[in-house]
PDB file of N, CA and C in Angstrom:
ATOM      1  N   MET A   1       5.656  -1.772  21.469  1.00  0.00           N
ATOM      2  CA  MET A   1       5.551  -2.864  20.475  1.00  0.00           C
ATOM      3  C   MET A   1       3.597  -2.936  20.875  1.00  0.00           C
ATOM      4  N   PRO A   2       2.917  -3.470  19.192  1.00  0.00           N
ATOM      5  CA  PRO A   2       1.477  -3.672  19.207  1.00  0.00           C
ATOM      6  C   PRO A   2       1.581  -4.377  19.982  1.00  0.00           C
ATOM      7  N   ASN A   3      -0.203  -4.740  19.897  1.00  0.00           N
ATOM      8  CA  ASN A   3      -1.191  -5.253  20.568  1.00  0.00           C
ATOM      9  C   ASN A   3      -2.104  -6.478  19.321  1.00  0.00           C
ATOM     10  N   ILE A   4      -1.657  -7.458  19.658  1.00  0.00           N
ATOM     11  CA  ILE A   4      -2.644  -7.873  18.385  1.00  0.00           C
ATOM     12  C   ILE A   4      -3.891  -8.369  19.259  1.00  0.00           C
ATOM     13  N   HIS A   5      -3.934  -8.270  19.655  1.00  0.00           N
ATOM     14  CA  HIS A   5      -4.951  -8.305  20.903  1.00  0.00           C
ATOM     15  C   HIS A   5      -6.059  -6.818  20.577  1.00  0.00           C
ATOM     16  N   ARG A   6      -6.083  -5.635  20.438  1.00  0.00           N
ATOM     17  CA  ARG A   6      -6.097  -4.715  19.988  1.00  0.00           C
ATOM     18  C   ARG A   6      -6.060  -4.479  19.041  1.00  0.00           C
ATOM     19  N   GLY A   7      -5.661  -5.350  18.080  1.00  0.00           N
ATOM     20  CA  GLY A   7      -5.677  -5.627  16.206  1.00  0.00           C
ATOM     21  C   GLY A   7      -4.745  -4.133  15.923  1.00  0.00           C
ATOM     22  N   GLU A   8      -4.152  -4.405  16.911  1.00  0.00           N
ATOM     23  CA  GLU A   8      -2.792  -2.643  16.692  1.00  0.00           C
ATOM     24  C   GLU A   8      -1.273  -4.209  16.142  1.00  0.00           C
ATOM     25  N   ILE A   9      -1.367  -2.688  15.372  1.00  0.00           N
ATOM     26  CA  ILE A   9       0.417  -4.134  14.393  1.00  0.00           C
ATOM     27  C   ILE A   9       0.761  -3.033  14.123  1.00  0.00           C
ATOM     28  N   ALA A  10       2.076  -3.112  13.541  1.00  0.00           N
ATOM     29  CA  ALA A  10       3.566  -2.592  13.417  1.00  0.00           C
ATOM     30  C   ALA A  10       4.669  -1.608  12.567  1.00  0.00           C
ATOM     31  N   ALA A  11       4.415  -0.830  12.377  1.00  0.00           N
ATOM     32  CA  ALA A  11       4.861   0.054  10.314  1.00  0.00           C
ATOM     33  C   ALA A  11       6.376   0.739  10.381  1.00  0.00           C
ATOM     34  N   ASN A  12       6.706   1.287   9.625  1.00  0.00           N
ATOM     35  CA  ASN A  12       7.628   1.591   8.806  1.00  0.00           C
ATOM     36  C   ASN A  12       7.650   2.933   7.885  1.00  0.00           C
ATOM     37  N   ILE A  13       7.402   3.664   8.885  1.00  0.00           N
ATOM     38  CA  ILE A  13       6.492   4.363   7.734  1.00  0.00           C
ATOM     39  C   ILE A  13       7.225   5.886   8.722  1.00  0.00           C
ATOM     40  N   GLY A  14       7.481   7.184   7.501  1.00  0.00           N
ATOM     41  CA  GLY A  14       8.632   8.419   7.469  1.00  0.00           C
ATOM     42  C   GLY A  14       9.412   7.984   8.585  1.00  0.00           C
ATOM     43  N   GLY A  15      10.654   6.894   8.534  1.00  0.00           N
ATOM     44  CA  GLY A  15      11.672   5.672   9.284  1.00  0.00           C
ATOM     45  C   GLY A  15      11.812   5.724  10.084  1.00  0.00           C
ATOM     46  N   GLU A  16      10.211   5.802  10.745  1.00  0.00           N
ATOM     47  CA  GLU A  16       9.998   5.246  11.744  1.00  0.00           C
ATOM     48  C   GLU A  16       9.120   3.858  12.284  1.00  0.00           C
ATOM     49  N   VAL A  17       9.619   3.340  12.975  1.00  0.00           N
ATOM     50  CA  VAL A  17       8.744   2.033  13.238  1.00  0.00           C
ATOM     51  C   VAL A  17       7.423   2.579  13.697  1.00  0.00           C
ATOM     52  N   ARG A  18       6.280   2.883  13.864  1.00  0.00           N
ATOM     53  CA  ARG A  18       4.735   3.456  14.212  1.00  0.00           C
ATOM     54  C   ARG A  18       4.030   1.964  14.982  1.00  0.00           C
ATOM     55  N   THR A  19       2.969   2.841  16.406  1.00  0.00           N
ATOM     56  CA  THR A  19       1.846   2.145  15.985  1.00  0.00           C
ATOM     57  C   THR A  19       1.072   2.536  15.334  1.00  0.00           C
ATOM     58  N   LEU A  20      -0.242   1.371  14.483  1.00  0.00           N
ATOM     59  CA  LEU A  20      -1.245   1.173  13.710  1.00  0.00           C
ATOM     60  C   LEU A  20      -2.540   0.621  14.776  1.00  0.00           C
ATOM     61  N   CYS A  21      -3.733   1.221  14.596  1.00  0.00           N
ATOM     62  CA  CYS A  21      -4.778   0.804  15.091  1.00  0.00           C
ATOM     63  C   CYS A  21      -6.333   1.184  14.198  1.00  0.00           C
ATOM     64  N   LEU A  22      -7.900   0.379  13.907  1.00  0.00           N
ATOM     65  CA  LEU A  22      -8.770   1.036  13.388  1.00  0.00           C
ATOM     66  C   LEU A  22      -9.544   0.666  14.168  1.00  0.00           C
ATOM     67  N   THR A  23      -9.367   1.853  15.628  1.00  0.00           N
ATOM     68  CA  THR A  23      -9.892   2.023  16.299  1.00  0.00           C
ATOM     69  C   THR A  23     -11.746   2.368  16.170  1.00  0.00           C
ATOM     70  N   LEU A  24     -12.014   2.359  16.807  1.00  0.00           N
ATOM     71  CA  LEU A  24     -13.676   2.165  16.235  1.00  0.00           C
ATOM     72  C   LEU A  24     -14.118   4.142  15.595  1.00  0.00           C
ATOM     73  N   GLY A  25     -13.018   4.834  16.057  1.00  0.00           N
ATOM     74  CA  GLY A  25     -13.578   5.721  15.958  1.00  0.00           C
ATOM     75  C   GLY A  25     -12.780   5.737  14.029  1.00  0.00           C
ATOM     76  N   ALA A  26     -11.708   5.210  14.592  1.00  0.00           N
ATOM     77  CA  ALA A  26     -11.349   5.343  13.003  1.00  0.00           C
ATOM     78  C   ALA A  26     -11.526   4.727  11.826  1.00  0.00           C
ATOM     79  N   LEU A  27     -12.972   4.162  12.430  1.00  0.00           N
ATOM     80  CA  LEU A  27     -13.362   3.091  11.504  1.00  0.00           C
ATOM     81  C   LEU A  27     -14.176   3.950  11.288  1.00  0.00           C
ATOM     82  N   ALA A  28     -14.906   4.778  12.093  1.00  0.00           N
ATOM     83  CA  ALA A  28     -16.006   6.370  11.414  1.00  0.00           C
ATOM     84  C   ALA A  28     -15.057   7.187  10.653  1.00  0.00           C
ATOM     85  N   GLU A  29     -13.765   7.383  10.558  1.00  0.00           N
ATOM     86  CA  GLU A  29     -12.947   8.509   9.819  1.00  0.00           C
ATOM     87  C   GLU A  29     -13.664   8.194   9.052  1.00  0.00           C
ATOM     88  N   LEU A  30     -13.100   6.869   8.104  1.00  0.00           N
ATOM     89  CA  LEU A  30     -12.550   5.724   7.397  1.00  0.00           C
ATOM     90  C   LEU A  30     -14.165   5.715   6.703  1.00  0.00           C
ATOM     91  N   GLU A  31     -15.157   5.248   6.816  1.00  0.00           N
ATOM     92  CA  GLU A  31     -16.440   5.271   6.727  1.00  0.00           C
ATOM     93  C   GLU A  31     -17.863   6.558   5.965  1.00  0.00           C
ATOM     94  N   ALA A  32     -16.564   8.140   6.970  1.00  0.00           N
ATOM     95  CA  ALA A  32     -16.952   8.721   6.335  1.00  0.00           C
ATOM     96  C   ALA A  32     -16.060  10.090   5.529  1.00  0.00           C
ATOM     97  N   ARG A  33     -15.103   9.082   5.239  1.00  0.00           N
ATOM     98  CA  ARG A  33     -13.658  10.028   4.152  1.00  0.00           C
ATOM     99  C   ARG A  33     -14.222   9.447   2.326  1.00  0.00           C
ATOM    100  N   LEU A  34     -14.167   8.082   2.807  1.00  0.00           N
ATOM    101  CA  LEU A  34     -14.445   6.935   1.591  1.00  0.00           C
ATOM    102  C   LEU A  34     -16.209   6.930   1.535  1.00  0.00           C
ATOM    103  N   GLY A  35     -16.306   7.555   2.474  1.00  0.00           N
ATOM    104  CA  GLY A  35     -18.412   7.676   2.113  1.00  0.00           C
ATOM    105  C   GLY A  35     -18.810   5.716   1.401  1.00  0.00           C
ATOM    106  N   ALA A  36     -18.349   5.614   2.736  1.00  0.00           N
ATOM    107  CA  ALA A  36     -18.893   3.713   3.009  1.00  0.00           C
ATOM    108  C   ALA A  36     -20.034   3.996   3.024  1.00  0.00           C
ATOM    109  N   GLY A  37     -20.534   5.191   3.862  1.00  0.00           N
ATOM    110  CA  GLY A  37     -21.796   4.936   4.932  1.00  0.00           C
ATOM    111  C   GLY A  37     -21.814   4.176   6.308  1.00  0.00           C
ATOM    112  N   ASP A  38     -21.597   2.770   5.952  1.00  0.00           N
ATOM    113  CA  ASP A  38     -20.923   1.787   7.626  1.00  0.00           C
ATOM    114  C   ASP A  38     -19.903   0.864   7.162  1.00  0.00           C
ATOM    115  N   LEU A  39     -19.606  -0.099   8.188  1.00  0.00           N
ATOM    116  CA  LEU A  39     -19.060  -1.050   8.463  1.00  0.00           C
ATOM    117  C   LEU A  39     -19.460  -2.234   7.578  1.00  0.00           C
ATOM    118  N   ALA A  40     -20.063  -2.966   6.736  1.00  0.00           N
ATOM    119  CA  ALA A  40     -20.628  -3.529   5.492  1.00  0.00           C
ATOM    120  C   ALA A  40     -20.460  -2.574   4.422  1.00  0.00           C
ATOM    121  N   GLY A  41     -20.770  -1.180   3.686  1.00  0.00           N
ATOM    122  CA  GLY A  41     -20.526  -0.838   2.613  1.00  0.00           C
ATOM    123  C   GLY A  41     -18.740  -1.271   3.211  1.00  0.00           C
ATOM    124  N   LEU A  42     -17.938  -0.220   4.670  1.00  0.00           N
ATOM    125  CA  LEU A  42     -16.054  -0.755   3.883  1.00  0.00           C
ATOM    126  C   LEU A  42     -16.009  -2.035   3.234  1.00  0.00           C
ATOM    127  N   ALA A  43     -16.475  -2.755   3.849  1.00  0.00           N
ATOM    128  CA  ALA A  43     -15.719  -3.671   3.876  1.00  0.00           C
ATOM    129  C   ALA A  43     -16.216  -4.316   2.004  1.00  0.00           C
ATOM    130  N   GLU A  44     -16.693  -4.633   1.186  1.00  0.00           N
ATOM    131  CA  GLU A  44     -17.810  -4.376   0.213  1.00  0.00           C
ATOM    132  C   GLU A  44     -17.184  -3.839  -1.207  1.00  0.00           C
ATOM    133  N   ARG A  45     -16.129  -2.795  -0.139  1.00  0.00           N
ATOM    134  CA  ARG A  45     -15.223  -1.335  -0.367  1.00  0.00           C
ATOM    135  C   ARG A  45     -13.761  -1.779  -1.412  1.00  0.00           C
ATOM    136  N   PHE A  46     -13.587  -3.326   0.185  1.00  0.00           N
ATOM    137  CA  PHE A  46     -12.522  -3.867  -0.487  1.00  0.00           C
ATOM    138  C   PHE A  46     -12.314  -4.955   0.298  1.00  0.00           C
ATOM    139  N   ALA A  47     -12.958  -5.740  -0.618  1.00  0.00           N
ATOM    140  CA  ALA A  47     -13.524  -6.554  -0.813  1.00  0.00           C
ATOM    141  C   ALA A  47     -13.156  -7.427  -1.722  1.00  0.00           C
ATOM    142  N   GLY A  48     -13.167  -7.120  -3.010  1.00  0.00           N
ATOM    143  CA  GLY A  48     -12.371  -7.036  -3.897  1.00  0.00           C
ATOM    144  C   GLY A  48     -11.164  -7.244  -3.956  1.00  0.00           C
ATOM    145  N   GLY A  49     -10.184  -6.662  -3.678  1.00  0.00           N
ATOM    146  CA  GLY A  49      -8.943  -6.547  -3.119  1.00  0.00           C
ATOM    147  C   GLY A  49      -7.864  -5.413  -3.527  1.00  0.00           C
ATOM    148  N   LYS A  50      -8.791  -4.396  -4.236  1.00  0.00           N
ATOM    149  CA  LYS A  50      -8.516  -3.722  -5.953  1.00  0.00           C
ATOM    150  C   LYS A  50      -8.583  -2.356  -4.455  1.00  0.00           C
ATOM    151  N   LEU A  51      -7.383  -1.558  -3.911  1.00  0.00           N
ATOM    152  CA  LEU A  51      -7.252  -0.416  -3.515  1.00  0.00           C
ATOM    153  C   LEU A  51      -6.309   0.593  -3.719  1.00  0.00           C
ATOM    154  N   SER A  52      -7.153   1.811  -4.542  1.00  0.00           N
ATOM    155  CA  SER A  52      -6.075   3.034  -4.497  1.00  0.00           C
ATOM    156  C   SER A  52      -5.872   3.339  -4.133  1.00  0.00           C
ATOM    157  N   ALA A  53      -4.533   4.746  -4.722  1.00  0.00           N
ATOM    158  CA  ALA A  53      -3.438   5.173  -3.176  1.00  0.00           C
ATOM    159  C   ALA A  53      -4.436   6.015  -2.478  1.00  0.00           C
ATOM    160  N   ARG A  54      -5.323   6.766  -2.536  1.00  0.00           N
ATOM    161  CA  ARG A  54      -6.663   7.679  -2.237  1.00  0.00           C
ATOM    162  C   ARG A  54      -7.567   6.746  -0.338  1.00  0.00           C
ATOM    163  N   ASP A  55      -7.090   4.342  -0.741  1.00  0.00           N
ATOM    164  CA  ASP A  55      -7.962   4.732  -0.017  1.00  0.00           C
ATOM    165  C   ASP A  55      -6.171   3.526   1.188  1.00  0.00           C
ATOM    166  N   LEU A  56      -5.642   3.521   0.175  1.00  0.00           N
ATOM    167  CA  LEU A  56      -4.023   3.541   1.345  1.00  0.00           C
ATOM    168  C   LEU A  56      -4.219   4.232   2.167  1.00  0.00           C
ATOM    169  N   THR A  57      -4.106   5.916   1.539  1.00  0.00           N
ATOM    170  CA  THR A  57      -3.389   6.680   2.256  1.00  0.00           C
ATOM    171  C   THR A  57      -4.949   7.172   3.530  1.00  0.00           C
ATOM    172  N   ALA A  58      -6.016   6.790   2.603  1.00  0.00           N
ATOM    173  CA  ALA A  58      -6.422   7.415   3.783  1.00  0.00           C
ATOM    174  C   ALA A  58      -6.787   5.406   5.289  1.00  0.00           C
ATOM    175  N   ILE A  59      -7.045   3.873   4.214  1.00  0.00           N
ATOM    176  CA  ILE A  59      -6.851   3.162   6.107  1.00  0.00           C
ATOM    177  C   ILE A  59      -5.807   3.870   5.887  1.00  0.00           C
ATOM    178  N   ILE A  60      -4.235   3.900   6.443  1.00  0.00           N
ATOM    179  CA  ILE A  60      -2.950   4.087   6.660  1.00  0.00           C
ATOM    180  C   ILE A  60      -2.734   4.696   8.083  1.00  0.00           C
ATOM    181  N   GLY A  61      -3.340   6.141   7.494  1.00  0.00           N
ATOM    182  CA  GLY A  61      -3.775   7.703   8.378  1.00  0.00           C
ATOM    183  C   GLY A  61      -4.168   7.142   9.369  1.00  0.00           C
ATOM    184  N   ALA A  62      -5.667   6.973   9.535  1.00  0.00           N
ATOM    185  CA  ALA A  62      -7.029   6.799  10.145  1.00  0.00           C
ATOM    186  C   ALA A  62      -6.585   5.455  11.508  1.00  0.00           C
ATOM    187  N   GLY A  63      -5.383   4.629  10.099  1.00  0.00           N
ATOM    188  CA  GLY A  63      -4.573   3.670  11.740  1.00  0.00           C
ATOM    189  C   GLY A  63      -3.534   4.178  12.225  1.00  0.00           C
ATOM    190  N   LEU A  64      -3.078   5.560  12.005  1.00  0.00           N
ATOM    191  CA  LEU A  64      -1.977   5.976  12.084  1.00  0.00           C
ATOM    192  C   LEU A  64      -2.503   7.363  13.718  1.00  0.00           C
ATOM    193  N   ARG A  65      -3.744   7.644  13.442  1.00  0.00           N
ATOM    194  CA  ARG A  65      -4.177   8.633  14.533  1.00  0.00           C
ATOM    195  C   ARG A  65      -4.024   7.439  15.264  1.00  0.00           C
ATOM    196  N   GLY A  66      -5.412   6.555  14.693  1.00  0.00           N
ATOM    197  CA  GLY A  66      -5.876   5.771  15.732  1.00  0.00           C
ATOM    198  C   GLY A  66      -4.778   4.834  16.834  1.00  0.00           C
ATOM    199  N   GLY A  67      -3.844   4.417  16.457  1.00  0.00           N
ATOM    200  CA  GLY A  67      -2.606   4.355  17.029  1.00  0.00           C
ATOM    201  C   GLY A  67      -1.752   4.614  18.011  1.00  0.00           C
ATOM    202  N   GLY A  68      -2.523   6.902  17.982  1.00  0.00           N
ATOM    203  CA  GLY A  68      -2.456   7.632  18.116  1.00  0.00           C
ATOM    204  C   GLY A  68      -0.799   7.924  18.437  1.00  0.00           C
ATOM    205  N   ASN A  69      -0.706   8.119  16.899  1.00  0.00           N
ATOM    206  CA  ASN A  69      -0.275   8.885  15.925  1.00  0.00           C
ATOM    207  C   ASN A  69      -0.518   9.904  14.893  1.00  0.00           C
ATOM    208  N   ALA A  70      -0.220  11.811  15.964  1.00  0.00           N
ATOM    209  CA  ALA A  70      -0.566  13.355  14.876  1.00  0.00           C
ATOM    210  C   ALA A  70      -0.671  13.571  13.982  1.00  0.00           C
ATOM    211  N   ILE A  71      -0.766  12.122  12.172  1.00  0.00           N
ATOM    212  CA  ILE A  71      -0.040  12.962  11.546  1.00  0.00           C
ATOM    213  C   ILE A  71      -1.307  12.875  10.385  1.00  0.00           C
ATOM    214  N   SER A  72      -1.717  14.379  10.002  1.00  0.00           N
ATOM    215  CA  SER A  72      -2.395  13.932   9.232  1.00  0.00           C
ATOM    216  C   SER A  72      -2.453  13.394   7.310  1.00  0.00           C
ATOM    217  N   ASP A  73      -3.562  13.168   7.112  1.00  0.00           N
ATOM    218  CA  ASP A  73      -3.368  11.749   5.982  1.00  0.00           C
ATOM    219  C   ASP A  73      -1.847  13.144   4.760  1.00  0.00           C
ATOM    220  N   ASP A  74      -2.331  14.537   4.386  1.00  0.00           N
ATOM    221  CA  ASP A  74      -1.970  15.340   3.933  1.00  0.00           C
ATOM    222  C   ASP A  74      -0.123  14.793   3.903  1.00  0.00           C
ATOM    223  N   GLU A  75       0.076  15.312   5.138  1.00  0.00           N
ATOM    224  CA  GLU A  75       1.678  14.340   5.988  1.00  0.00           C
ATOM    225  C   GLU A  75       2.361  13.228   6.368  1.00  0.00           C
ATOM    226  N   LEU A  76       0.955  11.989   6.275  1.00  0.00           N
ATOM    227  CA  LEU A  76       1.482  11.128   5.365  1.00  0.00           C
ATOM    228  C   LEU A  76       1.795  10.551   3.605  1.00  0.00           C
ATOM    229  N   ALA A  77       1.161  11.460   3.100  1.00  0.00           N
ATOM    230  CA  ALA A  77       1.293  10.888   1.864  1.00  0.00           C
ATOM    231  C   ALA A  77       2.769  11.429   1.183  1.00  0.00           C
ATOM    232  N   ARG A  78       3.519  12.703   2.165  1.00  0.00           N
ATOM    233  CA  ARG A  78       4.760  12.989   1.766  1.00  0.00           C
ATOM    234  C   ARG A  78       5.115  11.897   2.180  1.00  0.00           C
ATOM    235  N   MET A  79       4.798  11.005   3.247  1.00  0.00           N
ATOM    236  CA  MET A  79       6.728  10.153   4.098  1.00  0.00           C
ATOM    237  C   MET A  79       6.434   9.328   2.820  1.00  0.00           C
ATOM    238  N   SER A  80       7.645   9.043   3.319  1.00  0.00           N
ATOM    239  CA  SER A  80       9.159   7.478   2.765  1.00  0.00           C
ATOM    240  C   SER A  80       7.688   6.273   3.786  1.00  0.00           C
ATOM    241  N   VAL A  81       7.704   4.819   2.915  1.00  0.00           N
ATOM    242  CA  VAL A  81       7.268   3.772   3.426  1.00  0.00           C
ATOM    243  C   VAL A  81       7.738   2.535   2.521  1.00  0.00           C
ATOM    244  N   GLU A  82       8.549   1.823   3.814  1.00  0.00           N
ATOM    245  CA  GLU A  82       9.171   1.167   3.904  1.00  0.00           C
ATOM    246  C   GLU A  82       8.437   0.381   2.391  1.00  0.00           C
ATOM    247  N   GLY A  83       9.434  -0.228   1.639  1.00  0.00           N
ATOM    248  CA  GLY A  83       8.614  -1.598   0.314  1.00  0.00           C
ATOM    249  C   GLY A  83       7.914  -0.401  -0.222  1.00  0.00           C
ATOM    250  N   GLY A  84       7.400   0.927  -0.344  1.00  0.00           N
ATOM    251  CA  GLY A  84       6.948   1.800  -1.157  1.00  0.00           C
ATOM    252  C   GLY A  84       5.271   1.647  -1.475  1.00  0.00           C
ATOM    253  N   LEU A  85       5.126   1.762  -2.688  1.00  0.00           N
ATOM    254  CA  LEU A  85       3.646   1.700  -2.614  1.00  0.00           C
ATOM    255  C   LEU A  85       3.077  -0.178  -2.771  1.00  0.00           C
ATOM    256  N   ARG A  86       4.036  -1.231  -3.034  1.00  0.00           N
ATOM    257  CA  ARG A  86       4.073  -2.323  -2.095  1.00  0.00           C
ATOM    258  C   ARG A  86       4.064  -2.382  -1.514  1.00  0.00           C
ATOM    259  N   GLY A  87       4.499  -1.740  -0.649  1.00  0.00           N
ATOM    260  CA  GLY A  87       4.485  -1.293   0.801  1.00  0.00           C
ATOM    261  C   GLY A  87       3.097  -1.357   1.694  1.00  0.00           C
ATOM    262  N   ALA A  88       3.254   0.106   1.408  1.00  0.00           N
ATOM    263  CA  ALA A  88       2.061   0.384   1.851  1.00  0.00           C
ATOM    264  C   ALA A  88       0.112  -0.455   1.288  1.00  0.00           C
ATOM    265  N   ALA A  89       0.853  -0.612   0.273  1.00  0.00           N
ATOM    266  CA  ALA A  89      -0.821  -1.582   0.254  1.00  0.00           C
ATOM    267  C   ALA A  89      -0.710  -3.242   1.203  1.00  0.00           C
ATOM    268  N   GLU A  90       1.064  -3.632   2.002  1.00  0.00           N
ATOM    269  CA  GLU A  90       0.075  -4.911   2.130  1.00  0.00           C
ATOM    270  C   GLU A  90       0.579  -4.141   4.248  1.00  0.00           C
ATOM    271  N   ILE A  91       1.431  -3.098   4.260  1.00  0.00           N
ATOM    272  CA  ILE A  91      -0.344  -2.202   5.921  1.00  0.00           C
ATOM    273  C   ILE A  91      -1.156  -2.179   5.802  1.00  0.00           C
ATOM    274  N   ALA A  92      -1.511  -1.905   4.811  1.00  0.00           N
ATOM    275  CA  ALA A  92      -3.436  -1.232   4.818  1.00  0.00           C
ATOM    276  C   ALA A  92      -3.414  -3.296   5.525  1.00  0.00           C
ATOM    277  N   VAL A  93      -3.216  -3.533   3.815  1.00  0.00           N
ATOM    278  CA  VAL A  93      -4.063  -5.596   4.111  1.00  0.00           C
ATOM    279  C   VAL A  93      -3.599  -6.101   5.384  1.00  0.00           C
ATOM    280  N   LYS A  94      -2.787  -5.993   6.008  1.00  0.00           N
ATOM    281  CA  LYS A  94      -1.980  -6.224   7.317  1.00  0.00           C
ATOM    282  C   LYS A  94      -3.184  -5.534   8.457  1.00  0.00           C
ATOM    283  N   LEU A  95      -2.665  -4.641   8.393  1.00  0.00           N
ATOM    284  CA  LEU A  95      -4.169  -4.119   8.931  1.00  0.00           C
ATOM    285  C   LEU A  95      -5.658  -3.844   9.122  1.00  0.00           C
ATOM    286  N   LEU A  96      -5.886  -3.918   8.437  1.00  0.00           N
ATOM    287  CA  LEU A  96      -7.528  -4.038   7.683  1.00  0.00           C
ATOM    288  C   LEU A  96      -7.487  -5.776   8.134  1.00  0.00           C
ATOM    289  N   LYS A  97      -6.840  -7.319   8.134  1.00  0.00           N
ATOM    290  CA  LYS A  97      -6.693  -7.865   8.629  1.00  0.00           C
ATOM    291  C   LYS A  97      -6.945  -7.844  10.207  1.00  0.00           C
ATOM    292  N   ALA A  98      -6.079  -7.389  10.544  1.00  0.00           N
ATOM    293  CA  ALA A  98      -5.733  -7.523  12.101  1.00  0.00           C
ATOM    294  C   ALA A  98      -7.516  -6.996  12.840  1.00  0.00           C
ATOM    295  N   THR A  99      -7.630  -6.323  11.909  1.00  0.00           N
ATOM    296  CA  THR A  99      -9.639  -5.098  12.434  1.00  0.00           C
ATOM    297  C   THR A  99     -11.044  -6.212  11.769  1.00  0.00           C
ATOM    298  N   PHE A 100     -10.402  -6.861  10.964  1.00  0.00           N
ATOM    299  CA  PHE A 100     -12.300  -7.173  10.779  1.00  0.00           C
ATOM    300  C   PHE A 100     -11.903  -9.332  10.437  1.00  0.00           C
ATOM    301  N   GLY A 101      -9.993  -9.495  10.692  1.00  0.00           N
ATOM    302  CA  GLY A 101      -9.692 -10.886  11.152  1.00  0.00           C
ATOM    303  C   GLY A 101      -9.477 -10.974   9.319  1.00  0.00           C
ATOM    304  N   ASP A 102      -9.533 -12.927   9.377  1.00  0.00           N
ATOM    305  CA  ASP A 102      -8.400 -13.126   7.446  1.00  0.00           C
ATOM    306  C   ASP A 102      -9.406 -13.110   6.680  1.00  0.00           C
ATOM    307  N   GLU A 103     -10.691 -13.386   7.302  1.00  0.00           N
ATOM    308  CA  GLU A 103     -11.512 -12.688   5.739  1.00  0.00           C
ATOM    309  C   GLU A 103     -11.602 -11.265   4.622  1.00  0.00           C
ATOM    310  N   ALA A 104     -10.310 -10.681   5.850  1.00  0.00           N
ATOM    311  CA  ALA A 104     -10.529  -8.983   4.673  1.00  0.00           C
ATOM    312  C   ALA A 104      -9.626  -8.353   3.678  1.00  0.00           C
TER     313      ALA A 104
END
């Protein structure tokens, strides 16, 4: 059961309901992976509402690892996500909102 006060969400990935959380370490991972530099850079990148497949993989992968799941981005790329591409985008948006608030 995800703890919404910690910014956790639950999502069906790879046929299993998993907990995702963008912890401080997961956010640092995202900054480095996406070349954002800092949290403001991440916010700017996602503010326009346009997410690439690479962005989705990075956000969901970091969230999975932050939620305690030992899953690499390569493994994630081979997993099914409930709802397909649209479902993956919804997971990423939900995770960003849980982390940064409704302004994300």
